[in-house]
mmCIF file of C-alpha atoms and ligand atoms in Angstrom:
data_model
loop_
_atom_site.group_PDB
_atom_site.id
_atom_site.type_symbol
_atom_site.label_atom_id
_atom_site.label_comp_id
_atom_site.label_asym_id
_atom_site.label_seq_id
_atom_site.Cartn_x
_atom_site.Cartn_y
_atom_site.Cartn_z
ATOM 1 C CA MET A 37 28.531 -93.771 -30.304
ATOM 2 C CA ARG A 38 27.310 -93.888 -33.645
ATOM 3 C CA PHE A 39 25.972 -90.613 -35.320
ATOM 4 C CA PRO A 40 23.190 -89.973 -35.985
ATOM 5 C CA ASP A 41 21.900 -93.025 -34.691
ATOM 6 C CA ASP A 42 22.880 -92.838 -31.168
ATOM 7 C CA VAL A 43 22.377 -89.247 -30.544
ATOM 8 C CA PRO A 44 19.147 -89.261 -28.032
ATOM 9 C CA VAL A 45 16.427 -86.955 -28.461
ATOM 10 C CA LEU A 46 15.688 -84.686 -25.596
ATOM 11 C CA THR A 47 12.437 -82.853 -25.634
ATOM 12 C CA ASP A 48 9.865 -80.840 -23.401
ATOM 13 C CA SER A 49 6.890 -79.473 -24.423
ATOM 14 C CA LEU A 50 8.299 -76.722 -26.528
ATOM 15 C CA VAL A 51 11.984 -77.677 -27.225
ATOM 16 C CA THR A 52 13.322 -80.890 -28.943
ATOM 17 C CA LEU A 53 17.107 -81.305 -28.980
ATOM 18 C CA ARG A 54 18.169 -84.016 -31.825
ATOM 19 C CA ALA A 55 21.111 -84.684 -33.845
ATOM 20 C CA HIS A 56 22.057 -81.985 -36.416
ATOM 21 C CA THR A 57 21.322 -82.801 -40.269
ATOM 22 C CA ALA A 58 22.401 -81.647 -43.502
ATOM 23 C CA ALA A 59 19.456 -79.136 -43.565
ATOM 24 C CA ASP A 60 20.980 -77.370 -40.288
ATOM 25 C CA ILE A 61 23.860 -76.155 -42.400
ATOM 26 C CA ASP A 62 22.200 -73.266 -44.023
ATOM 27 C CA PRO A 63 20.391 -71.746 -40.790
ATOM 28 C CA ALA A 64 23.352 -72.385 -38.846
ATOM 29 C CA TYR A 65 25.392 -70.432 -41.156
ATOM 30 C CA GLU A 66 23.012 -67.631 -41.021
ATOM 31 C CA THR A 67 23.124 -67.695 -37.054
ATOM 32 C CA CYS A 68 26.522 -67.205 -37.022
ATOM 33 C CA GLN A 69 26.495 -63.898 -39.411
ATOM 34 C CA ASP A 70 24.780 -62.429 -36.051
ATOM 35 C CA PRO A 71 27.363 -59.856 -34.613
ATOM 36 C CA GLU A 72 26.260 -61.321 -31.025
ATOM 37 C CA MET A 73 27.166 -64.499 -31.998
ATOM 38 C CA GLN A 74 30.931 -63.331 -33.274
ATOM 39 C CA ARG A 75 31.212 -61.122 -29.795
ATOM 40 C CA TRP A 76 30.457 -63.718 -27.586
ATOM 41 C CA THR A 77 31.343 -67.174 -28.978
ATOM 42 C CA THR A 78 34.954 -68.370 -30.266
ATOM 43 C CA ILE A 79 33.407 -69.156 -33.828
ATOM 44 C CA PRO A 80 35.623 -67.987 -36.800
ATOM 45 C CA VAL A 81 35.158 -64.333 -38.268
ATOM 46 C CA PRO A 82 34.521 -63.713 -40.877
ATOM 47 C CA TYR A 83 31.989 -66.910 -40.634
ATOM 48 C CA LEU A 84 31.826 -68.608 -44.132
ATOM 49 C CA HIS A 85 29.571 -71.277 -45.338
ATOM 50 C CA GLU A 86 32.437 -73.747 -45.564
ATOM 51 C CA HIS A 87 32.577 -73.386 -41.877
ATOM 52 C CA ALA A 88 29.349 -74.460 -41.055
ATOM 53 C CA VAL A 89 29.645 -77.413 -43.368
ATOM 54 C CA ASP A 90 32.796 -78.424 -41.794
ATOM 55 C CA TYR A 91 31.311 -78.191 -38.284
ATOM 56 C CA LEU A 92 28.025 -80.028 -38.925
ATOM 57 C CA THR A 93 29.027 -82.664 -41.050
ATOM 58 C CA ARG A 94 32.921 -83.484 -39.861
ATOM 59 C CA GLN A 95 33.390 -81.736 -36.572
ATOM 60 C CA ILE A 96 30.156 -82.911 -34.638
ATOM 61 C CA PRO A 97 29.759 -86.565 -36.067
ATOM 62 C CA ALA A 98 33.597 -87.041 -35.090
ATOM 63 C CA ARG A 99 33.277 -85.844 -31.575
ATOM 64 C CA TRP A 100 29.765 -87.860 -30.832
ATOM 65 C CA GLN A 101 31.958 -91.050 -32.297
ATOM 66 C CA ASP A 102 35.158 -90.373 -30.045
ATOM 67 C CA GLY A 103 32.975 -88.901 -27.065
ATOM 68 C CA SER A 104 34.673 -85.622 -26.710
ATOM 69 C CA SER A 105 31.922 -83.559 -27.196
ATOM 70 C CA PHE A 106 27.934 -83.778 -27.574
ATOM 71 C CA ALA A 107 26.319 -81.164 -30.022
ATOM 72 C CA TRP A 108 22.404 -81.188 -30.415
ATOM 73 C CA ALA A 109 20.545 -79.093 -32.641
ATOM 74 C CA ILE A 110 17.618 -76.644 -30.875
ATOM 75 C CA GLU A 111 14.408 -77.367 -32.881
ATOM 76 C CA TYR A 112 11.715 -74.576 -31.758
ATOM 77 C CA ASP A 113 8.671 -73.860 -33.528
ATOM 78 C CA GLY A 114 9.368 -76.770 -36.301
ATOM 79 C CA ARG A 115 12.716 -75.082 -37.283
ATOM 80 C CA TYR A 116 16.315 -75.129 -36.411
ATOM 81 C CA ALA A 117 16.882 -72.567 -33.596
ATOM 82 C CA GLY A 118 20.321 -73.049 -32.294
ATOM 83 C CA THR A 119 22.930 -75.277 -31.178
ATOM 84 C CA VAL A 120 23.751 -76.693 -27.246
ATOM 85 C CA ASP A 121 26.958 -78.917 -26.564
ATOM 86 C CA LEU A 122 28.379 -80.587 -23.734
ATOM 87 C CA ARG A 123 32.406 -80.886 -23.531
ATOM 88 C CA ASP A 124 35.344 -82.013 -21.901
ATOM 89 C CA SER A 125 34.055 -84.164 -19.151
ATOM 90 C CA GLU A 126 36.784 -85.888 -17.667
ATOM 91 C CA GLY A 127 36.691 -86.937 -13.899
ATOM 92 C CA GLY A 128 32.547 -86.122 -14.292
ATOM 93 C CA VAL A 129 32.818 -82.675 -14.728
ATOM 94 C CA GLY A 130 31.870 -80.911 -18.264
ATOM 95 C CA GLU A 131 31.324 -77.527 -19.891
ATOM 96 C CA ILE A 132 28.205 -76.463 -21.544
ATOM 97 C CA GLY A 133 28.019 -74.266 -24.441
ATOM 98 C CA PHE A 134 24.959 -72.799 -26.451
ATOM 99 C CA ALA A 135 23.741 -70.530 -28.887
ATOM 100 C CA VAL A 136 20.341 -69.573 -30.493
ATOM 101 C CA SER A 137 19.360 -68.289 -33.570
ATOM 102 C CA PRO A 138 18.542 -64.406 -33.227
ATOM 103 C CA TRP A 139 14.867 -65.065 -34.460
ATOM 104 C CA ALA A 140 14.381 -67.331 -31.528
ATOM 105 C CA ARG A 141 15.775 -65.235 -28.816
ATOM 106 C CA GLY A 142 14.171 -64.328 -25.546
ATOM 107 C CA HIS A 143 11.501 -66.946 -25.353
ATOM 108 C CA GLY A 144 13.148 -68.845 -23.120
ATOM 109 C CA VAL A 145 14.317 -71.488 -25.529
ATOM 110 C CA MET A 146 18.076 -71.646 -24.549
ATOM 111 C CA THR A 147 17.026 -71.959 -20.580
ATOM 112 C CA ARG A 148 14.602 -75.045 -21.776
ATOM 113 C CA ALA A 149 17.512 -76.405 -23.624
ATOM 114 C CA VAL A 150 20.251 -75.981 -20.942
ATOM 115 C CA LYS A 151 17.783 -77.525 -18.374
ATOM 116 C CA LEU A 152 17.326 -80.506 -20.806
ATOM 117 C CA VAL A 153 20.979 -81.285 -21.545
ATOM 118 C CA VAL A 154 22.044 -80.845 -17.963
ATOM 119 C CA ARG A 155 19.680 -83.158 -16.882
ATOM 120 C CA HIS A 156 21.134 -85.417 -19.375
ATOM 121 C CA ALA A 157 24.470 -85.091 -18.208
ATOM 122 C CA PHE A 158 23.711 -85.885 -14.673
ATOM 123 C CA ASP A 159 20.904 -88.911 -15.351
ATOM 124 C CA ASP A 160 22.198 -90.589 -18.423
ATOM 125 C CA LEU A 161 26.202 -89.626 -18.475
ATOM 126 C CA GLY A 162 26.669 -89.478 -15.319
ATOM 127 C CA TRP A 163 28.639 -86.185 -14.485
ATOM 128 C CA ARG A 164 28.888 -85.014 -11.305
ATOM 129 C CA ARG A 165 28.850 -81.043 -12.192
ATOM 130 C CA VAL A 166 28.198 -79.025 -15.098
ATOM 131 C CA THR A 167 30.068 -75.662 -15.593
ATOM 132 C CA TRP A 168 29.085 -72.501 -17.627
ATOM 133 C CA ARG A 169 31.377 -70.165 -18.886
ATOM 134 C CA ALA A 170 30.897 -66.711 -20.478
ATOM 135 C CA TYR A 171 32.547 -63.534 -21.335
ATOM 136 C CA VAL A 172 32.058 -60.441 -18.620
ATOM 137 C CA GLY A 173 29.223 -58.790 -20.193
ATOM 138 C CA ASN A 174 27.332 -61.407 -21.731
ATOM 139 C CA TRP A 175 24.061 -60.863 -19.913
ATOM 140 C CA ALA A 176 21.576 -62.788 -21.754
ATOM 141 C CA SER A 177 24.002 -65.826 -21.180
ATOM 142 C CA ARG A 178 24.470 -65.277 -17.648
ATOM 143 C CA ARG A 179 20.934 -64.664 -17.558
ATOM 144 C CA VAL A 180 19.769 -68.465 -18.853
ATOM 145 C CA ALA A 181 22.802 -69.579 -16.264
ATOM 146 C CA TRP A 182 21.098 -67.975 -13.362
ATOM 147 C CA LYS A 183 17.440 -69.401 -14.699
ATOM 148 C CA ALA A 184 19.046 -72.883 -15.059
ATOM 149 C CA GLY A 185 20.128 -72.926 -11.467
ATOM 150 C CA PHE A 186 23.729 -72.511 -12.196
ATOM 151 C CA ARG A 187 25.521 -70.992 -9.191
ATOM 152 C CA SER A 188 28.833 -69.917 -6.814
ATOM 153 C CA LEU A 189 29.453 -67.117 -10.043
ATOM 154 C CA VAL A 190 33.256 -65.891 -10.161
ATOM 155 C CA THR A 191 34.976 -63.703 -12.352
ATOM 156 C CA LEU A 192 38.376 -64.980 -13.696
ATOM 157 C CA PRO A 193 40.333 -61.946 -15.277
ATOM 158 C CA ASP A 194 41.737 -63.114 -18.586
ATOM 159 C CA GLY A 195 40.158 -66.580 -18.246
ATOM 160 C CA GLY A 196 38.742 -66.673 -21.448
ATOM 161 C CA LEU A 197 40.455 -66.676 -24.931
ATOM 162 C CA GLN A 198 38.786 -65.524 -28.047
ATOM 163 C CA ARG A 199 40.571 -65.619 -31.309
ATOM 164 C CA GLY A 200 43.934 -65.644 -29.508
ATOM 165 C CA VAL A 201 42.626 -62.535 -27.445
ATOM 166 C CA ARG A 202 42.416 -62.775 -23.230
ATOM 167 C CA ARG A 203 39.225 -61.681 -21.816
ATOM 168 C CA ASP A 204 37.658 -61.735 -18.418
ATOM 169 C CA GLU A 205 35.158 -64.540 -17.971
ATOM 170 C CA TRP A 206 32.853 -65.641 -15.747
ATOM 171 C CA VAL A 207 32.189 -69.115 -14.463
ATOM 172 C CA ALA A 208 29.439 -70.753 -12.801
ATOM 173 C CA SER A 209 28.481 -74.290 -12.000
ATOM 174 C CA VAL A 210 25.587 -76.660 -11.083
ATOM 175 C CA ALA A 211 26.108 -80.193 -9.223
ATOM 176 C CA ARG A 212 24.104 -83.365 -9.526
ATOM 177 C CA ASP A 213 21.823 -82.807 -6.638
ATOM 178 C CA ASP A 214 21.213 -79.019 -7.342
ATOM 179 C CA GLU A 215 17.857 -77.765 -8.298
ATOM 180 C CA LEU A 216 17.897 -76.470 -11.621
ATOM 181 C CA GLU A 217 16.198 -73.279 -10.589
ATOM 182 C CA PRO A 218 17.489 -69.705 -10.092
ATOM 183 C CA GLN A 219 19.610 -69.231 -6.832
ATOM 184 C CA GLY A 220 19.136 -65.711 -4.909
ATOM 185 C CA ASN A 221 17.306 -62.862 -6.725
ATOM 186 C CA TRP A 222 18.025 -60.937 -9.463
ATOM 187 C CA TRP A 223 16.503 -57.984 -9.224
ATOM 188 C CA THR A 224 14.923 -55.313 -11.531
ATOM 189 C CA VAL A 225 14.557 -51.689 -11.293
ATOM 190 C CA PRO A 226 11.193 -50.329 -11.757
ATOM 191 C CA VAL A 227 10.215 -47.076 -12.828
ATOM 192 C CA ILE A 228 8.563 -44.918 -9.921
ATOM 193 C CA GLU A 229 6.951 -41.762 -10.357
ATOM 194 C CA GLY A 230 7.048 -39.317 -7.746
ATOM 195 C CA LYS A 231 6.211 -35.500 -7.588
ATOM 196 C CA GLY A 232 8.550 -33.965 -10.160
ATOM 197 C CA ILE A 233 10.808 -36.933 -9.931
ATOM 198 C CA ARG A 234 11.044 -40.073 -11.373
ATOM 199 C CA LEU A 235 12.905 -43.242 -10.091
ATOM 200 C CA ARG A 236 14.509 -45.118 -13.155
ATOM 201 C CA ALA A 237 17.451 -47.121 -14.191
ATOM 202 C CA LEU A 238 20.763 -45.420 -14.727
ATOM 203 C CA ALA A 239 21.476 -44.941 -18.490
ATOM 204 C CA ALA A 240 24.772 -44.405 -20.267
ATOM 205 C CA LYS A 241 23.366 -40.810 -20.820
ATOM 206 C CA ASP A 242 23.654 -39.993 -17.205
ATOM 207 C CA ALA A 243 27.705 -40.179 -17.158
ATOM 208 C CA GLU A 244 28.176 -36.566 -17.414
ATOM 209 C CA ARG A 245 26.096 -35.484 -14.586
ATOM 210 C CA VAL A 246 27.279 -38.581 -12.430
ATOM 211 C CA MET A 247 30.730 -37.491 -12.680
ATOM 212 C CA ALA A 248 29.587 -33.693 -12.123
ATOM 213 C CA ALA A 249 27.646 -34.837 -8.774
ATOM 214 C CA CYS A 250 30.614 -37.159 -7.819
ATOM 215 C CA ASN A 251 33.352 -34.641 -8.480
ATOM 216 C CA ASP A 252 31.442 -32.068 -6.398
ATOM 217 C CA ALA A 253 33.459 -30.992 -3.321
ATOM 218 C CA ARG A 254 30.716 -31.516 -0.693
ATOM 219 C CA THR A 255 29.907 -35.262 -2.173
ATOM 220 C CA GLN A 256 33.624 -35.842 -2.159
ATOM 221 C CA HIS A 257 33.900 -34.451 1.536
ATOM 222 C CA TRP A 258 31.213 -36.788 2.885
ATOM 223 C CA LEU A 259 31.881 -40.109 0.465
ATOM 224 C CA ALA A 260 35.640 -40.050 1.153
ATOM 225 C CA GLY A 261 35.436 -43.504 -0.776
ATOM 226 C CA LEU A 262 34.805 -42.447 -4.241
ATOM 227 C CA PRO A 263 37.521 -41.874 -6.449
ATOM 228 C CA SER A 264 39.086 -38.391 -6.601
ATOM 229 C CA PRO A 265 39.071 -36.965 -9.096
ATOM 230 C CA TYR A 266 36.121 -38.407 -10.121
ATOM 231 C CA GLY A 267 36.357 -38.955 -14.043
ATOM 232 C CA LEU A 268 34.135 -39.902 -16.923
ATOM 233 C CA GLU A 269 35.533 -43.414 -16.810
ATOM 234 C CA ASP A 270 34.528 -43.807 -13.248
ATOM 235 C CA ALA A 271 30.611 -42.711 -13.853
ATOM 236 C CA GLU A 272 30.831 -45.343 -16.561
ATOM 237 C CA ALA A 273 31.936 -48.202 -14.927
ATOM 238 C CA PHE A 274 29.361 -46.619 -11.774
ATOM 239 C CA ILE A 275 26.470 -47.066 -14.171
ATOM 240 C CA ASP A 276 27.628 -50.366 -15.737
ATOM 241 C CA GLY A 277 28.213 -51.624 -12.414
ATOM 242 C CA ARG A 278 24.347 -51.187 -11.527
ATOM 243 C CA LEU A 279 23.565 -54.290 -13.824
ATOM 244 C CA GLU A 280 26.105 -56.356 -11.451
ATOM 245 C CA LEU A 281 24.289 -55.055 -8.450
ATOM 246 C CA LEU A 282 21.177 -56.532 -9.524
ATOM 247 C CA ALA A 283 21.948 -59.849 -11.187
ATOM 248 C CA SER A 284 23.973 -60.536 -7.666
ATOM 249 C CA GLY A 285 20.885 -59.715 -5.855
ATOM 250 C CA GLU A 286 23.036 -57.175 -3.613
ATOM 251 C CA GLY A 287 21.009 -53.977 -4.125
ATOM 252 C CA VAL A 288 18.731 -51.932 -6.425
ATOM 253 C CA SER A 289 20.277 -48.530 -7.683
ATOM 254 C CA TRP A 290 17.805 -45.563 -9.389
ATOM 255 C CA ALA A 291 18.304 -42.806 -11.283
ATOM 256 C CA ILE A 292 16.909 -39.778 -9.505
ATOM 257 C CA ALA A 293 15.527 -38.155 -12.875
ATOM 258 C CA ASP A 294 13.278 -34.855 -13.331
ATOM 259 C CA ALA A 295 9.966 -36.149 -14.234
ATOM 260 C CA GLU A 296 9.885 -33.415 -17.186
ATOM 261 C CA THR A 297 13.510 -33.248 -18.673
ATOM 262 C CA ASP A 298 14.376 -36.695 -17.581
ATOM 263 C CA GLU A 299 17.546 -35.402 -16.377
ATOM 264 C CA LEU A 300 19.697 -36.700 -13.614
ATOM 265 C CA LEU A 301 19.366 -35.627 -10.218
ATOM 266 C CA GLY A 302 21.022 -37.711 -8.076
ATOM 267 C CA ASN A 303 21.038 -41.373 -7.347
ATOM 268 C CA ILE A 304 19.395 -43.603 -4.391
ATOM 269 C CA SER A 305 20.382 -47.147 -3.647
ATOM 270 C CA VAL A 306 18.740 -49.980 -1.617
ATOM 271 C CA PHE A 307 21.842 -52.337 -0.941
ATOM 272 C CA ASP A 308 23.104 -54.833 1.208
ATOM 273 C CA LEU A 309 20.100 -57.333 0.466
ATOM 274 C CA ASN A 310 22.352 -60.317 0.747
ATOM 275 C CA ASN A 311 23.671 -59.355 4.074
ATOM 276 C CA ARG A 312 25.162 -62.556 5.684
ATOM 277 C CA ILE A 313 23.703 -62.719 8.900
ATOM 278 C CA ASP A 314 19.806 -60.900 8.129
ATOM 279 C CA LYS A 315 18.537 -61.137 4.754
ATOM 280 C CA THR A 316 15.562 -59.080 5.450
ATOM 281 C CA MET A 317 17.379 -55.734 6.118
ATOM 282 C CA ALA A 318 18.951 -53.379 3.686
ATOM 283 C CA GLU A 319 20.943 -50.317 4.028
ATOM 284 C CA VAL A 320 19.769 -46.928 1.886
ATOM 285 C CA GLY A 321 22.427 -44.503 0.541
ATOM 286 C CA TYR A 322 22.100 -41.474 -1.856
ATOM 287 C CA TRP A 323 24.050 -38.659 -3.160
ATOM 288 C CA ALA A 324 22.594 -35.387 -5.050
ATOM 289 C CA HIS A 325 23.688 -33.427 -7.815
ATOM 290 C CA PRO A 326 24.710 -30.034 -6.529
ATOM 291 C CA ASP A 327 22.127 -28.195 -8.758
ATOM 292 C CA ALA A 328 19.442 -30.711 -7.328
ATOM 293 C CA ARG A 329 19.829 -29.891 -3.819
ATOM 294 C CA GLY A 330 17.773 -27.725 -1.118
ATOM 295 C CA ARG A 331 14.551 -28.616 -2.801
ATOM 296 C CA GLY A 332 13.425 -31.703 -1.170
ATOM 297 C CA VAL A 333 14.174 -34.107 -4.177
ATOM 298 C CA MET A 334 16.160 -36.566 -2.052
ATOM 299 C CA ALA A 335 13.702 -36.760 0.642
ATOM 300 C CA ALA A 336 10.907 -37.155 -2.104
ATOM 301 C CA ALA A 337 13.008 -40.141 -3.904
ATOM 302 C CA ALA A 338 13.969 -41.926 -0.262
ATOM 303 C CA GLY A 339 10.154 -42.012 0.359
ATOM 304 C CA LEU A 340 10.033 -43.808 -3.184
ATOM 305 C CA ALA A 341 12.591 -46.150 -2.436
ATOM 306 C CA ILE A 342 11.512 -47.013 0.971
ATOM 307 C CA ARG A 343 8.072 -47.676 -0.249
ATOM 308 C CA HIS A 344 9.265 -50.238 -2.832
ATOM 309 C CA ALA A 345 11.769 -51.654 -0.062
ATOM 310 C CA PHE A 346 8.931 -52.630 2.329
ATOM 311 C CA THR A 347 6.879 -54.048 -0.637
ATOM 312 C CA PRO A 348 6.430 -57.997 -0.488
ATOM 313 C CA LEU A 349 8.443 -59.898 -2.351
ATOM 314 C CA ASP A 350 4.968 -61.345 -4.088
ATOM 315 C CA ASP A 351 4.529 -57.812 -5.309
ATOM 316 C CA ALA A 352 7.461 -57.443 -6.945
ATOM 317 C CA GLY A 353 8.926 -55.294 -4.061
ATOM 318 C CA LEU A 354 12.192 -56.046 -2.155
ATOM 319 C CA GLY A 355 10.043 -57.402 0.788
ATOM 320 C CA ARG A 356 12.434 -56.073 3.265
ATOM 321 C CA ARG A 357 11.203 -56.012 7.207
ATOM 322 C CA ARG A 358 14.269 -52.954 8.219
ATOM 323 C CA LEU A 359 16.072 -50.669 6.704
ATOM 324 C CA VAL A 360 19.106 -48.762 7.919
ATOM 325 C CA LEU A 361 20.847 -45.483 7.160
ATOM 326 C CA TYR A 362 24.114 -43.956 8.311
ATOM 327 C CA ALA A 363 25.168 -40.328 8.027
ATOM 328 C CA ALA A 364 28.306 -39.021 9.312
ATOM 329 C CA ALA A 365 27.489 -36.601 12.391
ATOM 330 C CA GLY A 366 28.168 -33.413 10.490
ATOM 331 C CA ASN A 367 26.258 -34.145 7.505
ATOM 332 C CA THR A 368 22.723 -32.482 8.761
ATOM 333 C CA ALA A 369 21.288 -32.397 5.121
ATOM 334 C CA SER A 370 21.522 -36.229 4.773
ATOM 335 C CA ALA A 371 20.285 -36.990 8.744
ATOM 336 C CA ARG A 372 17.096 -34.764 7.635
ATOM 337 C CA VAL A 373 16.383 -36.941 4.769
ATOM 338 C CA ALA A 374 16.262 -39.925 7.046
ATOM 339 C CA GLU A 375 14.329 -38.099 9.531
ATOM 340 C CA VAL A 376 11.896 -36.986 7.107
ATOM 341 C CA ASN A 377 11.119 -40.522 6.132
ATOM 342 C CA GLY A 378 10.194 -41.665 9.664
ATOM 343 C CA PHE A 379 13.763 -43.234 10.573
ATOM 344 C CA THR A 380 14.606 -43.337 14.133
ATOM 345 C CA ARG A 381 17.968 -42.274 15.134
ATOM 346 C CA THR A 382 19.672 -45.387 16.912
ATOM 347 C CA GLY A 383 22.919 -44.203 17.970
ATOM 348 C CA LEU A 384 26.231 -43.048 17.148
ATOM 349 C CA ASP A 385 29.325 -45.148 15.947
ATOM 350 C CA ARG A 386 32.173 -43.152 17.135
ATOM 351 C CA ALA A 387 35.129 -42.052 14.732
ATOM 352 C CA ALA A 388 33.318 -44.504 12.154
ATOM 353 C CA ALA A 389 32.910 -42.007 9.255
ATOM 354 C CA PRO A 390 36.096 -41.517 7.146
ATOM 355 C CA LEU A 391 36.003 -37.908 5.556
ATOM 356 C CA ARG A 392 37.962 -36.569 2.512
ATOM 357 C CA ASP A 393 40.275 -34.485 4.722
ATOM 358 C CA GLY A 394 41.422 -37.564 7.067
ATOM 359 C CA VAL A 395 39.314 -36.835 9.750
ATOM 360 C CA TYR A 396 36.846 -39.498 11.123
ATOM 361 C CA ASP A 397 33.706 -38.115 11.843
ATOM 362 C CA ASP A 398 31.042 -39.956 14.374
ATOM 363 C CA LEU A 399 28.286 -41.781 12.121
ATOM 364 C CA VAL A 400 24.677 -41.352 13.276
ATOM 365 C CA CYS A 401 22.825 -44.709 12.887
ATOM 366 C CA PHE A 402 19.220 -44.692 11.885
ATOM 367 C CA ASP A 403 16.490 -47.490 10.965
ATOM 368 C CA LEU A 404 13.099 -47.810 9.992
ATOM 369 C CA LEU A 405 10.957 -51.314 10.520
ATOM 370 C CA ALA A 406 8.290 -52.225 7.747
ATOM 371 C CA THR A 407 5.797 -52.280 11.170
ATOM 372 C CA GLU A 408 6.195 -48.768 11.676
ATOM 373 C CA TYR A 409 6.573 -47.493 8.413
ATOM 374 C CA THR A 410 3.735 -45.643 7.081
ATOM 375 C CA PRO A 411 3.944 -44.157 3.317
HETATM 376 C C1 LIG B 729 22.472 -65.962 -24.790
HETATM 377 C C2 LIG B 729 21.476 -66.435 -25.683
HETATM 378 C C3 LIG B 729 21.922 -67.941 -25.957
HETATM 379 C C4 LIG B 729 20.084 -66.635 -25.126
HETATM 380 O O1 LIG B 729 19.148 -67.198 -25.928
HETATM 381 P P1 LIG B 729 17.613 -67.170 -25.285
HETATM 382 O O2 LIG B 729 16.729 -68.140 -26.346
HETATM 383 O O3 LIG B 729 17.332 -65.608 -25.483
HETATM 384 O O4 LIG B 729 17.427 -67.266 -23.756
HETATM 385 P P2 LIG B 729 16.251 -67.347 -23.347
HETATM 386 O O5 LIG B 729 15.209 -66.696 -23.594
HETATM 387 O O6 LIG B 729 16.076 -68.655 -21.736
HETATM 388 O O7 LIG B 729 16.591 -66.114 -22.044
HETATM 389 C C5 LIG B 729 17.561 -64.994 -22.071
HETATM 390 C C6 LIG B 729 17.204 -64.271 -20.955
HETATM 391 O O8 LIG B 729 17.733 -63.200 -20.957
HETATM 392 C C7 LIG B 729 17.350 -61.869 -20.747
HETATM 393 N N1 LIG B 729 18.545 -61.107 -21.413
HETATM 394 C C8 LIG B 729 18.515 -60.612 -22.940
HETATM 395 N N2 LIG B 729 19.665 -59.825 -22.985
HETATM 396 C C9 LIG B 729 19.583 -59.213 -21.554
HETATM 397 C C10 LIG B 729 20.754 -58.057 -21.180
HETATM 398 N N3 LIG B 729 21.642 -57.668 -22.156
HETATM 399 N N4 LIG B 729 20.589 -57.943 -19.984
HETATM 400 C C11 LIG B 729 19.756 -58.841 -19.029
HETATM 401 N N5 LIG B 729 19.070 -59.675 -19.398
HETATM 402 C C12 LIG B 729 19.080 -59.932 -20.690
HETATM 403 C C13 LIG B 729 16.186 -62.107 -21.345
HETATM 404 O O9 LIG B 729 15.327 -61.150 -21.114
HETATM 405 C C14 LIG B 729 15.894 -63.536 -21.005
HETATM 406 O O10 LIG B 729 15.459 -63.563 -19.763
HETATM 407 P P3 LIG B 729 13.600 -63.723 -18.972
HETATM 408 O O11 LIG B 729 13.028 -64.821 -19.656
HETATM 409 O O12 LIG B 729 14.098 -63.691 -17.742
HETATM 410 O O13 LIG B 729 13.292 -62.199 -19.842
HETATM 411 C C15 LIG B 729 21.512 -65.703 -26.762
HETATM 412 O O14 LIG B 729 21.304 -64.595 -26.733
HETATM 413 C C16 LIG B 729 22.601 -66.053 -27.607
HETATM 414 O O15 LIG B 729 22.409 -66.614 -28.780
HETATM 415 N N6 LIG B 729 23.414 -65.039 -27.869
HETATM 416 C C17 LIG B 729 24.708 -65.379 -28.886
HETATM 417 C C18 LIG B 729 25.611 -66.407 -28.339
HETATM 418 C C19 LIG B 729 26.113 -66.784 -26.895
HETATM 419 O O16 LIG B 729 26.315 -65.450 -26.294
HETATM 420 N N7 LIG B 729 25.934 -67.924 -26.497
HETATM 421 C C20 LIG B 729 26.551 -67.898 -25.198
HETATM 422 C C21 LIG B 729 28.096 -67.899 -24.783
HETATM 423 S S1 LIG B 729 28.586 -68.124 -23.481
#
């Protein structure tokens, strides 16, 4: 391929992909000063002007010519706005890499550019599959990949290499016949106001209260799966993990906060949303901080979460048909939360609830159908 003459121009109504020119050197250099660029890509740090000169005037043209990778400049709003490339395509399977200048982020530029080059890879280059890789925690990149139809995401421990250091990596891919549309749900956490409480996303500031609630003797007794003792790192990992729950479509988890002080009073989750057999059901689970117990906080919070679970997908709810809830037979406070919210006790799984002391309690099963639900 001759550079730049053979570089195809790919465009939709808003974004144009074209060969890089010398005029892109300065804006590309500027883009690479961005801390997010340095954190999530393999560019040299510090990034010097001569790096941009070398990349744009030597590396990119040479790789187009030898066919080892194809990089396009992204043009948006009449300006250079980033770079997207395809590479390492032996056997019809190759990788995509991308970055957008900070000023152009959050407008869907990258998603559009990714779709353009993926279509090009399949339709014009004859690829069978395009693979996306990102270091774990790069949520903006993961969201772009999800929006562009990448699927079957896995995490490879130490799968990535950044400036000599191994990092955990997410990998997903899209195949030639796949639709370039999101697969599965990426939920959001709506703020829901109630009487004296507010359901909101968990935040880093909640870590101490999460730790205290989960270290509490009663929580530890009934939720035997929790780490014991439950440290601050466990609380931080729990809070971080809420994003994964949303992005994988598995569940939605709220902090129950005091409406006035915003202090965390407990946690409520609607989960198992990808249930293998029934994609219209979900389970409800919760725990309360000890100083929030005995005053109806959880019953009220469950009411708000249930309402969201039964709200149709088109109205930004979870579109559930059936909810289930389980409580160890001895856990009367938890059963009470289910009952006051209209759940029906459907049965008892014998010796199914492992408790902290090694005893297996019976497990009371509850359910609630959308058809019998009254807010
Ligand atoms: C990743 C990157 C290319 C995204 O570019 P962009 O033009 O903002 O992408 P888009 O606007 O198409 O989509 C970004 C999406 O991520 C979302 N997003 C951004 N930060 C997020 C976060 N921390 N958590 C969850 N979603 C996030 C945005 O809201 C947007 O989704 P929406 O359109 O549904 O609201 C850009 O952030 C970037 O250049 N980062 C540095 C380089 C990099 O990480 N490259 C990828 C290496 S694998």
